[in-house]
Amino acid sequence: MTNKPQLPKDTSSQSHQISRRSLLGSVAAGAATASFGNFTIFSRQAHAAEPLRVLCWPGYEEKDVIAEFEDLHKTKVEFKIYIGGEQMLQFFAQTAPGTFDAIISDAEYVQKLKANKAIEAYKTDGFAELANYHPKFRDFAPTKGETAGTVYGIPTRFSFYGISYNTDEMSAEQAQDWNSLLDKKYAGKIGMFDWYLPNLGNASLAVNPGNQTPYAINDDQLKKVKEFLTKLRPQIGMFGSSNQPIAQAMLAGDIFASPTGDLDIDLKLAGYDNFSSTIPKQGGIRWQEVACVCSASKNKDLAMEWVKYMTSPKVQSKLVYTKAFKARGPNMKIVDYWDDDQKKLLSYVPDPANPGKMLVETLIDRSMPRGLPANQPEQAWIDMFNEFKTA
Amino acid sequence: MTTVETSATKPMRTPNDSPLKIWFLAPLAIWLTVFFLLPLIFLLWIGFWRVENFQSVPDFSLGNYADIFASFFSKSRYGLALIQSLWVAITTAFFATILSYMVALSIAFAVPARWQRLALLIAIAPFWSSYVLRLYSWQTILSRNGVINSVLKQFGLADYRIDLIYTQIATRIGLIHYLAPILIVILYVSILAIDRVLIEAARELGCTRWQAFTRVILPLSRFGLMTAASFAIIVSLGDALSGNLLGGGAGTSIIGKLPTYASMIMSDYSSSTNLPRTSALATILIVVMVLALAAGFVAADRARRRTS
Amino acid sequence: MTSAAPSPHDLELLSITKNFDSFTAVDSINLKVGRGEFVAIMGPSGCGKTTLLRILAGLETASSGQLYIRGKDVSDVPVNLRSTRLVWQNYALFPHLDVAGNIAFGLTLKAHDKAIVAGKVKAMADLVGLSDLMGRKISQLSGGQKQRVALARALVTEPDILLLDEPLSALDAHLRIRMQGELRRIQKQLGMAFIYVTHNQVEAFSMADRVVVMNKGHIEQIDAPEDMYARPKTEFVARFVGTNNLFPGRIQEIGHGKAIVHCAHGQVQVSTDDPPPVGTGVFVVVQADKLKPAPTGVAGENRLEATVRGREYAGSHNIYLLDLVDGTEVKMTLPQVLPLEINQPTTIWFSPAHAALIRGAA
């Protein structure tokens, strides 16, 4: 062991600890329970008080986040936590209709939930806080309803898959360009999150800079993506099944950069200042969670109240800054509830390059939401990623 | 032999003989059914399901297998990953078995009898710590700025820096550390079963110590060695953690920078809604394991027949 | 082998002693074994005979003393370089090798010509009668066959001396007698010295040229079987060997090749060429089969009044247990044709020529 400070390793809260975007390890470990073991989900009859039931990623159930809502509405909110969109779909599919009142879903999974008729669109006119949302989240295309003024979900939490990098090994300027990853001096020094979706999205943007719909590309463009990946392969030193091993590898000097998002946040918090992250000029992928209301819910009014509650800057300021996990909130007023350190850490500070804007706004402008392959089957993209891995 | 008076009457029963004794098999049967057969059958069965609207639908379709085998050496190239897995598993088993055998031998022969239990307990102590924790520790040891390289640097040997992290060598190290305690116990027990008189007899017949080892101890350990090695292969084939954390997901080996098959299954499962396809992938791995186990059984049985 | 003058002895032990912690297992043993001699070492369990054998084999190192084989000091020669071979009590055959493999084992340890080894193995298999079983696994052999393999495995290496540790103890009685004969035949045929450790006196007495009786780590007596039987030299040997009656007493009178001993139950006469001085404490030893019912109506020496207490049927003869007047127990064997009534007084008799004297009674 070195005498440097260690990354926080609080195993007691492992499910939270495992970074929000880190699907694989814990998901597969929990696969057995996920597919066979979740029939224990509470039964409706057992609770006379009819609490609100929410299917969500970790974080939403924390006391700091939900207590005020429970006090205000004199109710109880019960959470079923999932890790990974696939697990969410399974939990939902394996329970009786009406089990859940609301769902926190990754934005791109909204279309899958829609296909299952799991959620329904709702009007946004009562959501005063939307005015404080960043425009890209206020008018969030992927979850728009069929009629004007309705949505299937409102964003509650987001962050980026830009380039995280070691500032001793890579300059801020280099990090502005995806092609820097192809530099010979980074051969074997790039770490990658082992999931096709963000990586192929980023590669799509690298070869089609500024494309607003990186997941809706034609076969020729996809071919270019593959070419980019082929060039990238020798640069990859490791694949991480979650954020933690990638951050660990960054810290150990085994890799210098990773297109995996905000690894620098945890590293900075652990006392290492030689890490940073950004989104290259060609654009990068961003993930976001949205709050949806279940179509079979018998408690829709309360569910709507909860969604409204989740749009408030105060709640978001806590939701995206839990002990185990850091992200960003779409409500720009969130800064009113943070101290300077928090603002700086999460990039809610003026961007010197874009006067009048916060750094986070620049990054939002430059990033595209993570989606699902629109013009090819998912399996084709998965196969391409596997081929890249086994190259 | 003069008291042969057995007639065609029913056989004599001993006082402990009871038709109910068959029920003593029940715990074994229940164990096998609940923890082995049912999950296995379920897994096999789901492998034939299909996916519709992001949900698994019971079916009897060979589509998953057709898909997988179609992309066995193209597209997803599961075949390459399987070859990597076999290579890593076999070499891991080889080294783990040899290493554990040496430890077991030294416990059995170099440690005084009354200290052997303690020595064995110390040798298997790593087993009581978490596997993941051990892998992270190895990461700290093996990485570029890790313990080994820091020490080398301290001694001015920075040029001899080791670059093991994110290679399949690192994967093997993690697996061997995981396997060794179990293999040591298997091998120690099999060495203990060797009659010490045979070793004395060999020495008395003119064997040097080394010859006593190669001519008697080693052949009589063969059954234990085969058992340990096939166990190690099965575990190594099925493990994805070491390959992911130490091997970096697609670690380098002489076969290439390829992920292991188990790691592919894991990432495929988390990337798609496709439980049936993942089950089919897992079934293929199980078939390979069964084949490995069968080969191990045949080898071990042959070894045992030679020694009994 | 050195070029030293050939020793008349195959084996020579000079004050061999073995201490385990505070316990002395073998206490200053001196023994010479002649060329091609068959020596049986006999004694109760724990007498040190097996330890002694292990020292000869090199499996144990003596705490002190010298060991010579054919005149050469081998005290410090390690086990694998000794020119002795041991036949183990439970055979210690190698289960992973077949019969031929076991026999050839010792020959294959050094660089060897396969044909020569095969020839030697074949010859040895013929000698011990295993020719038909060469491909068998050890687990498929009977006890007697295993015994032959063990013997062949040791003999094929052409040792100077063969050591045998209770080699027949695991066989049934019938087979044991047959194997005794075979061992003796093979030993004669090869002219090899055999050191044969056993606790079974029948085996020792029927095969050996000389018998060594050990007790508590030291040697009590070394003699040819018939001498050992007829003239035990110590109380221990007298009690251990055969079925002897011991009468403690004191020399009262000597003369005319006879000694008169005063015992608790009266005076007895013993023929002796070398009588101890008057007053010496002795045991009068009389074998059970040398006691007879006294002829009636005739006065004479060594007549003992006794009462018959019990009878053990032993086929051709009976073994009687009698009490003398002072309560001393006496064993007597008689042919079936001379029955005695139980619980009846009787007079028994022995010839002074059939009695021996042992010094040492208090």
PDB file of N, CA and C in Angstrom, chain B residues 195 197-209 211-212 214-217 219-220 222 303 305-308, chain C residues 54 57 59 79-81 84-86 88 92-97 105-106 108-110 112 137 139 153-154 157 163:
ATOM      1  N   ASP B 195       1.076 -44.139   1.876  1.00  0.00           N
ATOM      2  CA  ASP B 195       1.676 -44.867   2.986  1.00  0.00           C
ATOM      3  C   ASP B 195       3.160 -44.506   3.090  1.00  0.00           C
ATOM      4  N   VAL B 197       5.433 -45.885   4.595  1.00  0.00           N
ATOM      5  CA  VAL B 197       6.304 -47.065   4.487  1.00  0.00           C
ATOM      6  C   VAL B 197       6.777 -47.241   3.039  1.00  0.00           C
ATOM      7  N   LEU B 198       5.908 -46.882   2.075  1.00  0.00           N
ATOM      8  CA  LEU B 198       6.290 -47.022   0.668  1.00  0.00           C
ATOM      9  C   LEU B 198       7.487 -46.133   0.351  1.00  0.00           C
ATOM     10  N   ILE B 199       7.518 -44.969   0.960  1.00  0.00           N
ATOM     11  CA  ILE B 199       8.623 -44.053   0.707  1.00  0.00           C
ATOM     12  C   ILE B 199       9.907 -44.604   1.338  1.00  0.00           C
ATOM     13  N   GLU B 200       9.775 -45.127   2.565  1.00  0.00           N
ATOM     14  CA  GLU B 200      10.928 -45.768   3.202  1.00  0.00           C
ATOM     15  C   GLU B 200      11.389 -46.955   2.372  1.00  0.00           C
ATOM     16  N   ALA B 201      10.419 -47.721   1.877  1.00  0.00           N
ATOM     17  CA  ALA B 201      10.763 -48.903   1.093  1.00  0.00           C
ATOM     18  C   ALA B 201      11.536 -48.503  -0.156  1.00  0.00           C
ATOM     19  N   ALA B 202      11.100 -47.412  -0.779  1.00  0.00           N
ATOM     20  CA  ALA B 202      11.776 -46.958  -1.990  1.00  0.00           C
ATOM     21  C   ALA B 202      13.207 -46.543  -1.671  1.00  0.00           C
ATOM     22  N   ARG B 203      13.353 -45.814  -0.579  1.00  0.00           N
ATOM     23  CA  ARG B 203      14.684 -45.382  -0.171  1.00  0.00           C
ATOM     24  C   ARG B 203      15.544 -46.600   0.117  1.00  0.00           C
ATOM     25  N   GLU B 204      14.940 -47.563   0.776  1.00  0.00           N
ATOM     26  CA  GLU B 204      15.681 -48.754   1.184  1.00  0.00           C
ATOM     27  C   GLU B 204      16.114 -49.544  -0.050  1.00  0.00           C
ATOM     28  N   LEU B 205      15.315 -49.444  -1.118  1.00  0.00           N
ATOM     29  CA  LEU B 205      15.659 -50.165  -2.342  1.00  0.00           C
ATOM     30  C   LEU B 205      16.708 -49.421  -3.160  1.00  0.00           C
ATOM     31  N   GLY B 206      17.138 -48.270  -2.667  1.00  0.00           N
ATOM     32  CA  GLY B 206      18.237 -47.579  -3.338  1.00  0.00           C
ATOM     33  C   GLY B 206      17.862 -46.237  -3.930  1.00  0.00           C
ATOM     34  N   CYS B 207      16.619 -45.783  -3.730  1.00  0.00           N
ATOM     35  CA  CYS B 207      16.220 -44.494  -4.295  1.00  0.00           C
ATOM     36  C   CYS B 207      16.933 -43.355  -3.586  1.00  0.00           C
ATOM     37  N   THR B 208      17.404 -42.390  -4.365  1.00  0.00           N
ATOM     38  CA  THR B 208      17.778 -41.125  -3.764  1.00  0.00           C
ATOM     39  C   THR B 208      16.482 -40.445  -3.363  1.00  0.00           C
ATOM     40  N   ARG B 209      16.614 -39.338  -2.615  1.00  0.00           N
ATOM     41  CA  ARG B 209      15.394 -38.638  -2.213  1.00  0.00           C
ATOM     42  C   ARG B 209      14.583 -38.227  -3.436  1.00  0.00           C
ATOM     43  N   GLN B 211      14.617 -39.596  -6.417  1.00  0.00           N
ATOM     44  CA  GLN B 211      13.991 -40.761  -7.042  1.00  0.00           C
ATOM     45  C   GLN B 211      12.774 -41.226  -6.248  1.00  0.00           C
ATOM     46  N   ALA B 212      12.871 -41.171  -4.919  1.00  0.00           N
ATOM     47  CA  ALA B 212      11.724 -41.559  -4.104  1.00  0.00           C
ATOM     48  C   ALA B 212      10.529 -40.681  -4.455  1.00  0.00           C
ATOM     49  N   THR B 214      10.074 -39.006  -7.513  1.00  0.00           N
ATOM     50  CA  THR B 214       9.578 -39.230  -8.878  1.00  0.00           C
ATOM     51  C   THR B 214       9.025 -40.639  -9.066  1.00  0.00           C
ATOM     52  N   ARG B 215       9.584 -41.620  -8.328  1.00  0.00           N
ATOM     53  CA  ARG B 215       9.160 -42.988  -8.564  1.00  0.00           C
ATOM     54  C   ARG B 215       7.966 -43.407  -7.716  1.00  0.00           C
ATOM     55  N   VAL B 216       7.794 -42.756  -6.569  1.00  0.00           N
ATOM     56  CA  VAL B 216       6.737 -43.214  -5.671  1.00  0.00           C
ATOM     57  C   VAL B 216       5.739 -42.101  -5.333  1.00  0.00           C
ATOM     58  N   ILE B 217       6.251 -40.991  -4.782  1.00  0.00           N
ATOM     59  CA  ILE B 217       5.323 -39.961  -4.304  1.00  0.00           C
ATOM     60  C   ILE B 217       4.531 -39.369  -5.471  1.00  0.00           C
ATOM     61  N   PRO B 219       3.880 -40.543  -8.648  1.00  0.00           N
ATOM     62  CA  PRO B 219       2.839 -41.402  -9.252  1.00  0.00           C
ATOM     63  C   PRO B 219       1.665 -41.633  -8.311  1.00  0.00           C
ATOM     64  N   LEU B 220       1.933 -41.702  -7.020  1.00  0.00           N
ATOM     65  CA  LEU B 220       0.832 -41.947  -6.095  1.00  0.00           C
ATOM     66  C   LEU B 220       0.022 -40.680  -5.829  1.00  0.00           C
ATOM     67  N   ARG B 222      -0.931 -38.856  -8.325  1.00  0.00           N
ATOM     68  CA  ARG B 222      -1.508 -38.521  -9.626  1.00  0.00           C
ATOM     69  C   ARG B 222      -3.011 -38.257  -9.535  1.00  0.00           C
ATOM     70  N   ALA B 303      -5.418 -42.743 -13.384  1.00  0.00           N
ATOM     71  CA  ALA B 303      -4.371 -42.627 -12.370  1.00  0.00           C
ATOM     72  C   ALA B 303      -4.711 -43.490 -11.166  1.00  0.00           C
ATOM     73  N   ARG B 305      -6.681 -46.146 -11.086  1.00  0.00           N
ATOM     74  CA  ARG B 305      -6.629 -47.574 -11.386  1.00  0.00           C
ATOM     75  C   ARG B 305      -5.199 -48.076 -11.338  1.00  0.00           C
ATOM     76  N   ARG B 306      -4.304 -47.202 -11.733  1.00  0.00           N
ATOM     77  CA  ARG B 306      -2.905 -47.626 -11.692  1.00  0.00           C
ATOM     78  C   ARG B 306      -2.395 -47.748 -10.274  1.00  0.00           C
ATOM     79  N   THR B 307      -3.045 -47.025  -9.365  1.00  0.00           N
ATOM     80  CA  THR B 307      -2.509 -47.031  -8.004  1.00  0.00           C
ATOM     81  C   THR B 307      -3.311 -47.919  -7.079  1.00  0.00           C
ATOM     82  N   SER B 308      -4.322 -48.636  -7.559  1.00  0.00           N
ATOM     83  CA  SER B 308      -5.080 -49.441  -6.615  1.00  0.00           C
ATOM     84  C   SER B 308      -5.052 -50.901  -7.006  1.00  0.00           C
TER      85      SER B 308
ATOM     86  N   ARG C  54      16.091 -51.977  11.637  1.00  0.00           N
ATOM     87  CA  ARG C  54      16.091 -50.701  10.915  1.00  0.00           C
ATOM     88  C   ARG C  54      17.476 -50.052  10.925  1.00  0.00           C
ATOM     89  N   ALA C  57      19.380 -51.800   8.269  1.00  0.00           N
ATOM     90  CA  ALA C  57      18.962 -51.378   6.938  1.00  0.00           C
ATOM     91  C   ALA C  57      19.415 -49.962   6.626  1.00  0.00           C
ATOM     92  N   LEU C  59      17.761 -47.390   7.970  1.00  0.00           N
ATOM     93  CA  LEU C  59      16.580 -46.535   8.146  1.00  0.00           C
ATOM     94  C   LEU C  59      16.660 -45.746   9.442  1.00  0.00           C
ATOM     95  N   VAL C  79      20.924 -44.966   3.770  1.00  0.00           N
ATOM     96  CA  VAL C  79      20.054 -46.108   3.522  1.00  0.00           C
ATOM     97  C   VAL C  79      20.089 -46.578   2.073  1.00  0.00           C
ATOM     98  N   ASN C  80      20.092 -45.623   1.133  1.00  0.00           N
ATOM     99  CA  ASN C  80      19.968 -46.033  -0.267  1.00  0.00           C
ATOM    100  C   ASN C  80      21.256 -46.633  -0.822  1.00  0.00           C
ATOM    101  N   LEU C  81      22.358 -46.514  -0.047  1.00  0.00           N
ATOM    102  CA  LEU C  81      23.611 -47.064  -0.536  1.00  0.00           C
ATOM    103  C   LEU C  81      24.033 -48.324   0.216  1.00  0.00           C
ATOM    104  N   THR C  84      22.276 -53.967   2.056  1.00  0.00           N
ATOM    105  CA  THR C  84      21.264 -54.817   2.682  1.00  0.00           C
ATOM    106  C   THR C  84      19.934 -54.573   1.987  1.00  0.00           C
ATOM    107  N   ARG C  85      19.025 -55.505   2.098  1.00  0.00           N
ATOM    108  CA  ARG C  85      17.663 -55.291   1.594  1.00  0.00           C
ATOM    109  C   ARG C  85      16.678 -55.770   2.642  1.00  0.00           C
ATOM    110  N   LEU C  86      15.624 -55.024   2.754  1.00  0.00           N
ATOM    111  CA  LEU C  86      14.632 -55.339   3.777  1.00  0.00           C
ATOM    112  C   LEU C  86      13.356 -55.864   3.121  1.00  0.00           C
ATOM    113  N   TRP C  88       9.579 -56.113   4.017  1.00  0.00           N
ATOM    114  CA  TRP C  88       8.769 -55.417   5.014  1.00  0.00           C
ATOM    115  C   TRP C  88       7.651 -56.289   5.547  1.00  0.00           C
ATOM    116  N   ALA C  92       4.935 -53.637   1.787  1.00  0.00           N
ATOM    117  CA  ALA C  92       5.262 -52.306   1.240  1.00  0.00           C
ATOM    118  C   ALA C  92       5.492 -52.373  -0.261  1.00  0.00           C
ATOM    119  N   LEU C  93       4.587 -53.036  -0.966  1.00  0.00           N
ATOM    120  CA  LEU C  93       4.696 -53.078  -2.426  1.00  0.00           C
ATOM    121  C   LEU C  93       4.137 -51.793  -3.021  1.00  0.00           C
ATOM    122  N   PHE C  94       4.631 -51.411  -4.194  1.00  0.00           N
ATOM    123  CA  PHE C  94       4.192 -50.164  -4.802  1.00  0.00           C
ATOM    124  C   PHE C  94       2.892 -50.376  -5.574  1.00  0.00           C
ATOM    125  N   PRO C  95       1.797 -49.763  -5.127  1.00  0.00           N
ATOM    126  CA  PRO C  95       0.495 -50.049  -5.738  1.00  0.00           C
ATOM    127  C   PRO C  95       0.384 -49.543  -7.173  1.00  0.00           C
ATOM    128  N   HIS C  96       1.246 -48.611  -7.557  1.00  0.00           N
ATOM    129  CA  HIS C  96       1.119 -48.061  -8.905  1.00  0.00           C
ATOM    130  C   HIS C  96       1.898 -48.873  -9.934  1.00  0.00           C
ATOM    131  N   LEU C  97       2.598 -49.932  -9.472  1.00  0.00           N
ATOM    132  CA  LEU C  97       3.367 -50.759 -10.399  1.00  0.00           C
ATOM    133  C   LEU C  97       2.812 -52.175 -10.382  1.00  0.00           C
ATOM    134  N   PHE C 105      12.025 -52.746  -9.641  1.00  0.00           N
ATOM    135  CA  PHE C 105      12.175 -51.394  -9.102  1.00  0.00           C
ATOM    136  C   PHE C 105      13.621 -51.036  -8.739  1.00  0.00           C
ATOM    137  N   GLY C 106      14.235 -51.872  -7.914  1.00  0.00           N
ATOM    138  CA  GLY C 106      15.585 -51.550  -7.426  1.00  0.00           C
ATOM    139  C   GLY C 106      16.626 -51.548  -8.536  1.00  0.00           C
ATOM    140  N   THR C 108      16.129 -50.536 -11.636  1.00  0.00           N
ATOM    141  CA  THR C 108      15.941 -49.470 -12.621  1.00  0.00           C
ATOM    142  C   THR C 108      16.369 -48.117 -12.094  1.00  0.00           C
ATOM    143  N   LEU C 109      16.897 -48.080 -10.880  1.00  0.00           N
ATOM    144  CA  LEU C 109      17.209 -46.780 -10.290  1.00  0.00           C
ATOM    145  C   LEU C 109      18.488 -46.178 -10.852  1.00  0.00           C
ATOM    146  N   LYS C 110      19.368 -47.033 -11.317  1.00  0.00           N
ATOM    147  CA  LYS C 110      20.580 -46.515 -11.944  1.00  0.00           C
ATOM    148  C   LYS C 110      20.488 -46.801 -13.432  1.00  0.00           C
ATOM    149  N   HIS C 112      20.648 -48.522 -16.687  1.00  0.00           N
ATOM    150  CA  HIS C 112      20.560 -49.969 -16.772  1.00  0.00           C
ATOM    151  C   HIS C 112      20.253 -50.417 -18.195  1.00  0.00           C
ATOM    152  N   LYS C 137      -1.751 -56.590 -11.190  1.00  0.00           N
ATOM    153  CA  LYS C 137      -1.653 -55.467 -10.268  1.00  0.00           C
ATOM    154  C   LYS C 137      -1.489 -56.004  -8.860  1.00  0.00           C
ATOM    155  N   SER C 139      -2.989 -55.123  -6.227  1.00  0.00           N
ATOM    156  CA  SER C 139      -4.254 -55.311  -5.523  1.00  0.00           C
ATOM    157  C   SER C 139      -4.924 -56.637  -5.891  1.00  0.00           C
ATOM    158  N   ARG C 153      11.555 -58.680  -5.014  1.00  0.00           N
ATOM    159  CA  ARG C 153      11.982 -57.294  -5.193  1.00  0.00           C
ATOM    160  C   ARG C 153      13.282 -57.025  -4.441  1.00  0.00           C
ATOM    161  N   ALA C 154      13.400 -57.628  -3.243  1.00  0.00           N
ATOM    162  CA  ALA C 154      14.608 -57.419  -2.462  1.00  0.00           C
ATOM    163  C   ALA C 154      15.773 -58.253  -3.007  1.00  0.00           C
ATOM    164  N   THR C 157      18.053 -57.473  -6.314  1.00  0.00           N
ATOM    165  CA  THR C 157      19.127 -56.476  -6.277  1.00  0.00           C
ATOM    166  C   THR C 157      20.431 -57.082  -5.773  1.00  0.00           C
ATOM    167  N   LEU C 163      17.331 -58.684   5.032  1.00  0.00           N
ATOM    168  CA  LEU C 163      16.710 -58.430   6.325  1.00  0.00           C
ATOM    169  C   LEU C 163      15.217 -58.705   6.172  1.00  0.00           C
TER     170      LEU C 163
END
